[in-house]
Coordinates of C-alpha atoms in Angstrom, one line a residue:
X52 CA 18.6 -25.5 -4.6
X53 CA 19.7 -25.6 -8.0
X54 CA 19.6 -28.2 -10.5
X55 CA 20.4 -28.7 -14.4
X56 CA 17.8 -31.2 -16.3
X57 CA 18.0 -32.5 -20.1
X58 CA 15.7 -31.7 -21.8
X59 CA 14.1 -33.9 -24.7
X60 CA 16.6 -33.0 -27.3
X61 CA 20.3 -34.5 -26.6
X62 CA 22.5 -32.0 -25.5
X63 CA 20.0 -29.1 -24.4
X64 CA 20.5 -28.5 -20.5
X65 CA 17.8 -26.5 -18.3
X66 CA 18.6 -24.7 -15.3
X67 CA 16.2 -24.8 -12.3
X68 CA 15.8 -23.5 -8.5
X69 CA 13.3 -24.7 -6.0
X70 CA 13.0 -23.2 -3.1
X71 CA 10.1 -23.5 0.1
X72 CA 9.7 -27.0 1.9
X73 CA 10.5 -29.9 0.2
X74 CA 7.0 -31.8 1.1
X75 CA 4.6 -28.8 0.0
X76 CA 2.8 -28.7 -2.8
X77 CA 4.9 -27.7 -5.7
X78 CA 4.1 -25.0 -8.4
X79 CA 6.2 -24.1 -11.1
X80 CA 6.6 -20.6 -12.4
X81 CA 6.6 -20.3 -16.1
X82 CA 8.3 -16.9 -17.7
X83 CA 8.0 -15.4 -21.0
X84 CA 9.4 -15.2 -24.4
X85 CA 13.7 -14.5 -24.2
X86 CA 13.0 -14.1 -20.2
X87 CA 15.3 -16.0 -17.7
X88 CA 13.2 -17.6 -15.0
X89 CA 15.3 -14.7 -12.8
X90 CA 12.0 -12.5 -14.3
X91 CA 9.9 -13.6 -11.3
X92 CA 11.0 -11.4 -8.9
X93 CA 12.5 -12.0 -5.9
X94 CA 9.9 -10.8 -2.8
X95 CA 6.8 -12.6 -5.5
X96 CA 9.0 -16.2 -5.0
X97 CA 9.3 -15.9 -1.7
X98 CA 5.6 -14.9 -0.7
X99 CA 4.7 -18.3 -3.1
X100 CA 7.6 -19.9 -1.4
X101 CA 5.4 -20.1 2.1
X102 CA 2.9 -22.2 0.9
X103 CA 4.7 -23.8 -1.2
X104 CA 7.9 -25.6 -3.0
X105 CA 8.3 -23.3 -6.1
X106 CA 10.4 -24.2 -9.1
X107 CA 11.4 -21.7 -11.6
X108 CA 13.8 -22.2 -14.7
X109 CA 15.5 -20.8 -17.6
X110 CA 14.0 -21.4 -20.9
X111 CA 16.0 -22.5 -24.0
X112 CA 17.9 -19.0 -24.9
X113 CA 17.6 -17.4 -21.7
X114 CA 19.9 -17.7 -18.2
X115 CA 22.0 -20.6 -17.8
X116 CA 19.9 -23.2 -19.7
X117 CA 21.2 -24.2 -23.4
X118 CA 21.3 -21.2 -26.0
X119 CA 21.0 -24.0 -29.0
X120 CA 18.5 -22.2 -31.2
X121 CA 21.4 -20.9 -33.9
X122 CA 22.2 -24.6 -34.5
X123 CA 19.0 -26.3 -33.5
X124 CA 16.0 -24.4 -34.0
X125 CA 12.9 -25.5 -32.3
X126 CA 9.4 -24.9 -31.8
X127 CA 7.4 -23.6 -29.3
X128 CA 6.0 -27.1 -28.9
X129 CA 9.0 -27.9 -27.4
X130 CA 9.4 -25.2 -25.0
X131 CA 5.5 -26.4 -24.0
X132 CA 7.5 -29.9 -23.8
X133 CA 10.3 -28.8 -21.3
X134 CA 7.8 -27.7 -18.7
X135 CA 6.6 -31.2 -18.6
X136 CA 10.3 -32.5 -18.9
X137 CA 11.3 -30.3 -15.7
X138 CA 8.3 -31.7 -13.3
X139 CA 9.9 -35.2 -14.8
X140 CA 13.4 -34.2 -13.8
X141 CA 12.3 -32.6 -10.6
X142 CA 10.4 -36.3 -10.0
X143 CA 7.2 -34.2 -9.7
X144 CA 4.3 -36.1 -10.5
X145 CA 1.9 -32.7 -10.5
X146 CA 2.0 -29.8 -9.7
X147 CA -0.1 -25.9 -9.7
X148 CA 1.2 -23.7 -12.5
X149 CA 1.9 -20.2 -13.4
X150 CA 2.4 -18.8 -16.7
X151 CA 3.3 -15.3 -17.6
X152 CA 2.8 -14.3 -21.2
X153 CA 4.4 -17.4 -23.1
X154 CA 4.4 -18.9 -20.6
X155 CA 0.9 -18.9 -20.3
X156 CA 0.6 -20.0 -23.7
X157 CA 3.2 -22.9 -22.5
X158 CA 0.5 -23.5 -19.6
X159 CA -2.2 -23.5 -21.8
X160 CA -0.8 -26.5 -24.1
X161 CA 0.0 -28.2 -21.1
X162 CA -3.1 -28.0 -19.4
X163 CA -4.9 -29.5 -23.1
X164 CA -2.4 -32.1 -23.6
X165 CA -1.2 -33.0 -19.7
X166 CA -3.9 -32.4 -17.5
X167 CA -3.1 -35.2 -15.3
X168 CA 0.6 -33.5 -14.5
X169 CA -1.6 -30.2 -13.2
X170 CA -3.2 -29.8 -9.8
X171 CA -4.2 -26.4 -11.0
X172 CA -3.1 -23.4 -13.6
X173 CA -3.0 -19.3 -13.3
X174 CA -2.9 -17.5 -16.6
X175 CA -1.5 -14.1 -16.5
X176 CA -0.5 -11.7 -19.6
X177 CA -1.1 -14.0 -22.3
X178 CA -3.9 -14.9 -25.5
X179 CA -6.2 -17.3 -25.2
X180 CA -5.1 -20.6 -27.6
X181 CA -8.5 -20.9 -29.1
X182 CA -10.8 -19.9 -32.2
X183 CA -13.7 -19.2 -29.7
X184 CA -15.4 -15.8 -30.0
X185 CA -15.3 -13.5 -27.5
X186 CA -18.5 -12.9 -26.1
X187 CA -19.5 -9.1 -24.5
X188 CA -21.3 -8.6 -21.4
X189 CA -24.1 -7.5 -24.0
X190 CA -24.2 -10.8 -25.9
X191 CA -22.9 -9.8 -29.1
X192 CA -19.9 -11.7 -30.0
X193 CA -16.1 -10.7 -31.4
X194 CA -14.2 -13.0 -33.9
X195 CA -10.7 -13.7 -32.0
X196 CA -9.4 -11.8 -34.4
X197 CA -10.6 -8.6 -34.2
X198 CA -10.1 -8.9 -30.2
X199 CA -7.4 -5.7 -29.4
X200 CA -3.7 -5.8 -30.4
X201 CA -0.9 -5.3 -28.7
X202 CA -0.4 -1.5 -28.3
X203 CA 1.8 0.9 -30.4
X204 CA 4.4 2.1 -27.9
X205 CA 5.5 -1.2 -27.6
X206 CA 5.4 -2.5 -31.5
X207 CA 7.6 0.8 -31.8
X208 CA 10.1 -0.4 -29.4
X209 CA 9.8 -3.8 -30.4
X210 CA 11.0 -2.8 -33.8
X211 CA 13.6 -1.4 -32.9
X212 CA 17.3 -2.9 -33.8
X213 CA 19.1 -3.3 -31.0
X214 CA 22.5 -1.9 -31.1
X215 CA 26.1 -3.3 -28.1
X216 CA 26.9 -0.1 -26.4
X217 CA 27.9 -2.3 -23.4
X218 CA 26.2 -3.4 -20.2
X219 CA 25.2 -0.5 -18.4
X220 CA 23.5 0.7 -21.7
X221 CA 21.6 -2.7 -22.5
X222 CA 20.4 -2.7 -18.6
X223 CA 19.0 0.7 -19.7
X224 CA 17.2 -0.5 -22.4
X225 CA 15.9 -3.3 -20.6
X226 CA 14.3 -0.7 -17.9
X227 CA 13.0 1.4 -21.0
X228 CA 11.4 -1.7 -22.2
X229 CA 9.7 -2.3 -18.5
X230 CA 8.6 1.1 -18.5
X231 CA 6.3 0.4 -21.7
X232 CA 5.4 -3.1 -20.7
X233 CA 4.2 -2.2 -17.3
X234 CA 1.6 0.4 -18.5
X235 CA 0.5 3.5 -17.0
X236 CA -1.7 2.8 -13.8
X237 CA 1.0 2.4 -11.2
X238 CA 4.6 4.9 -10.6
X239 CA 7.2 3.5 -12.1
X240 CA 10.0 1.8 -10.2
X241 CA 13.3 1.9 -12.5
X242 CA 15.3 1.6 -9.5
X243 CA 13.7 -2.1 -8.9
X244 CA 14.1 -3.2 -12.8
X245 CA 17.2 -2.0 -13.0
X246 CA 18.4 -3.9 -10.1
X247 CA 16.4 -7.1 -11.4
X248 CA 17.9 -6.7 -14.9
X249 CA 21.5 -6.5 -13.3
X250 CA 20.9 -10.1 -11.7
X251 CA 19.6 -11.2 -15.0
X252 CA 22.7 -10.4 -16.2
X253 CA 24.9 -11.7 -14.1
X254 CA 23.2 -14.8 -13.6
X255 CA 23.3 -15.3 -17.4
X256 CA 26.9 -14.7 -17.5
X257 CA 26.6 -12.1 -20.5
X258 CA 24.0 -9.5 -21.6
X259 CA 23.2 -10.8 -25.1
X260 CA 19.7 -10.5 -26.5
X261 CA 18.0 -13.4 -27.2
X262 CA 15.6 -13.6 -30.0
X263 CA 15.3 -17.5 -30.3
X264 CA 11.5 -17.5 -29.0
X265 CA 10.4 -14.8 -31.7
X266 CA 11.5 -16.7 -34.5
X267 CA 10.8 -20.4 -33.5
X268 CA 8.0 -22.3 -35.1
X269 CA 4.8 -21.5 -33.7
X270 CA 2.8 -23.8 -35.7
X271 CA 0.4 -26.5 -33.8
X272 CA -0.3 -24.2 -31.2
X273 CA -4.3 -23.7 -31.2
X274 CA -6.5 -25.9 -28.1
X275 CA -9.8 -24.7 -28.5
X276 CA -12.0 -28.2 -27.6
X277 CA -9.4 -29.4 -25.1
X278 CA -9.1 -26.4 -23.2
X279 CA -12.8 -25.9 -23.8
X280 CA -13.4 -29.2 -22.1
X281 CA -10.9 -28.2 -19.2
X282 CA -11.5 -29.3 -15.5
X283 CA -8.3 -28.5 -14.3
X284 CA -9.1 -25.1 -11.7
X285 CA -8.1 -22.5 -13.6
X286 CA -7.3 -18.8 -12.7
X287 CA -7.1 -16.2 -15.4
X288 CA -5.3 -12.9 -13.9
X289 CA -7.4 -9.7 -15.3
X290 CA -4.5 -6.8 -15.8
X291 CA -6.2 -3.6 -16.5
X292 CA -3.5 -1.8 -17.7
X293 CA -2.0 -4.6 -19.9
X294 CA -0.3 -3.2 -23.1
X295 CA 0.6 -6.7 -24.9
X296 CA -3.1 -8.7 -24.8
X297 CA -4.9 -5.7 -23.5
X298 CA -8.3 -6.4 -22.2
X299 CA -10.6 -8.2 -22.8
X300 CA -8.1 -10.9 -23.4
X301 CA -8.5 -12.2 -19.6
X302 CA -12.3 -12.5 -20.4
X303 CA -12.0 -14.0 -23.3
X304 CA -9.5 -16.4 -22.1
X305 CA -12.4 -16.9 -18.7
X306 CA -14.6 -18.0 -21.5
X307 CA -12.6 -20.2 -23.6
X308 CA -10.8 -22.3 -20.4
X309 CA -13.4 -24.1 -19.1
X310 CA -13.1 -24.4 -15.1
X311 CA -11.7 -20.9 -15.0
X312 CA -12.2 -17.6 -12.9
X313 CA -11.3 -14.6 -13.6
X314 CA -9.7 -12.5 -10.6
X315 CA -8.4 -8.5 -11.3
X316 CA -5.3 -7.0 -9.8
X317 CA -5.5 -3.2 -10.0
X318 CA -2.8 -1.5 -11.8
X319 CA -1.5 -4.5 -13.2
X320 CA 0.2 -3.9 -16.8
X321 CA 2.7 -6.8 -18.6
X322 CA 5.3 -6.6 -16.2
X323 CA 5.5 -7.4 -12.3
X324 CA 6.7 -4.1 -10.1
X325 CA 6.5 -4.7 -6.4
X326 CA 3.4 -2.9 -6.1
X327 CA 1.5 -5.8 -7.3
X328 CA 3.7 -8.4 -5.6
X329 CA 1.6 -9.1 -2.4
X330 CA -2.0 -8.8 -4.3
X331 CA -1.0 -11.5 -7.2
X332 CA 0.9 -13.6 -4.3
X333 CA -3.1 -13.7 -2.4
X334 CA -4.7 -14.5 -5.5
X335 CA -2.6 -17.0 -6.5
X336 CA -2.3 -18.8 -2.9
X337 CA -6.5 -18.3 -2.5
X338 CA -6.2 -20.6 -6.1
X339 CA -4.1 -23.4 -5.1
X340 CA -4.7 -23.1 -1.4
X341 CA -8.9 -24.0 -2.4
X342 CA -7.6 -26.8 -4.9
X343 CA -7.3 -30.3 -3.2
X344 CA -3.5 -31.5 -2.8
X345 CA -2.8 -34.0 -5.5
X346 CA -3.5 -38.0 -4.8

């Protein structure tokens, strides 16, 4: 089922699906920077979809939802905000959450400032939103910012300027751009993010690139006591071949969530092939499935 929500600011529409029973638990899927909610693949929805009634939606500047940043810039706050505005819309009054890269950032602010909207949370991808050090198995300790950066291959391509030579050739970027993102651990299947990018597409109605989510505000963004002082269950996806917050960015975030657990999915880069669909469907059900339904 699909549904259009406001969000807080007049005249900015989101676009939502739900799909799975109607009286299971809900979890909402959360996407990443400029990514349509269309980014959690297909077979990954439906294995969550069992267990559950799962929501996903277009951002601000991606899908079907409002492209308003050119005339109304915003700030990440309020993309934070419109996850709590689309469990309002939705009449949802908690629900389990999953974050990919922003989005996990998103989740992050929303388990610190709404706890009580969250029966539990799964980071995946994403930076801890805290000024806590990391600490090594060996004790000693590493300042947040000297944790590791995001790797070369994909600053190059990220710097890039990207240039219309119609559809078929932006699709082809996009798949270029999965290749780096998804690391080196597991074959690459162009053929299945080439098919993903083409529903993207369509669904969106045009193949623009968005980069709204790279240039709004990010000030504000830091948690470090309340997500310190977390009790909302927690689980922190470890991605071993991650290229954007390689490890130990899982462990660190582990240490800085408190309530959190830390499970590994082999291969695993920034970027969701079907190889890993059925492992990161069983961690994530083995999370909320041990988490008591909300009151």
């Amino acid at each position: 089922m699909q549904q259009f929500i406001d969000a807080s600011t007049p005249g900015i529409r989101l676009w939502t699906e739900q799909r799975g029973p109607a009286d299971a638990p809900p979890l909402l899927l959360v996407m990443g920077a400029q990514a349509s909610g269309l980014g959690w693949p297909e077979p990954l929805v439906d294995a969550l979809a069992a267990h559950h009634r799962v929501i996903r939606y277009d951002h601000r500047d991606t899908g079907r939802s409002s492209w308003p940043f050119e005339e109304q810039p915003y700030r990440i706050a309020d993309l934070a905000a419109d996850v709590v505005t689309v469990l309002d819309g939705l009449g949802i009054p908690r629900a389990h959450l999953v974050g990919l890269s922003l989005g996990g950032m998103l989740a992050q602010m929303t388990l610190a400032d709404h706890p009580d909207r969250l029966i539990s949370a799964t980071l995946m991808g994403t930076s801890a939103l805290s000024t806590t050090p990391y600490t090594r198995p060996d004790g000693t300790t590493v300042p947040v910012g000297e944790l590791p950066g995001i790797a070369p291959e994909v600053l190059e391509m990220w710097a890039r300027p990207v240039e219309d030579h119609g559809a078929e050739a932006e699709v082809e970027r996009r798949v270029a751009h999965w290749r780096v993102l998804a690391g080196d651990l597991l074959p690459f299947d162009a053929g299945f993010f080439r098919a993903l990018e083409r529903r993207i597409i369509e669904h969106t109605g045009h193949y623009r690139v968005g980069t709204a989510h790279g240039r709004a505000d990010v000030s504000g963004m830091l948690r470090t006591d309340a997500l310190a002082g977390n009790r909302v269950p927690t689980l922190v996806i470890a991605a071993p071949a991650e290229p954007v917050f390689p490890p130990p960015h899982p462990q660190h975030i582990a240490q800085a969530v408190g309530n959190a657990r830390l499970v590994e999915i082999p291969g695993m880069g920034h970027a969701l092939p079907p190889a890993v669909h059925a492992p990161l469907a069983a961690a994530i059900l083995a999370h909320t499935g041990a988490v008591p339904p909300a009151g």
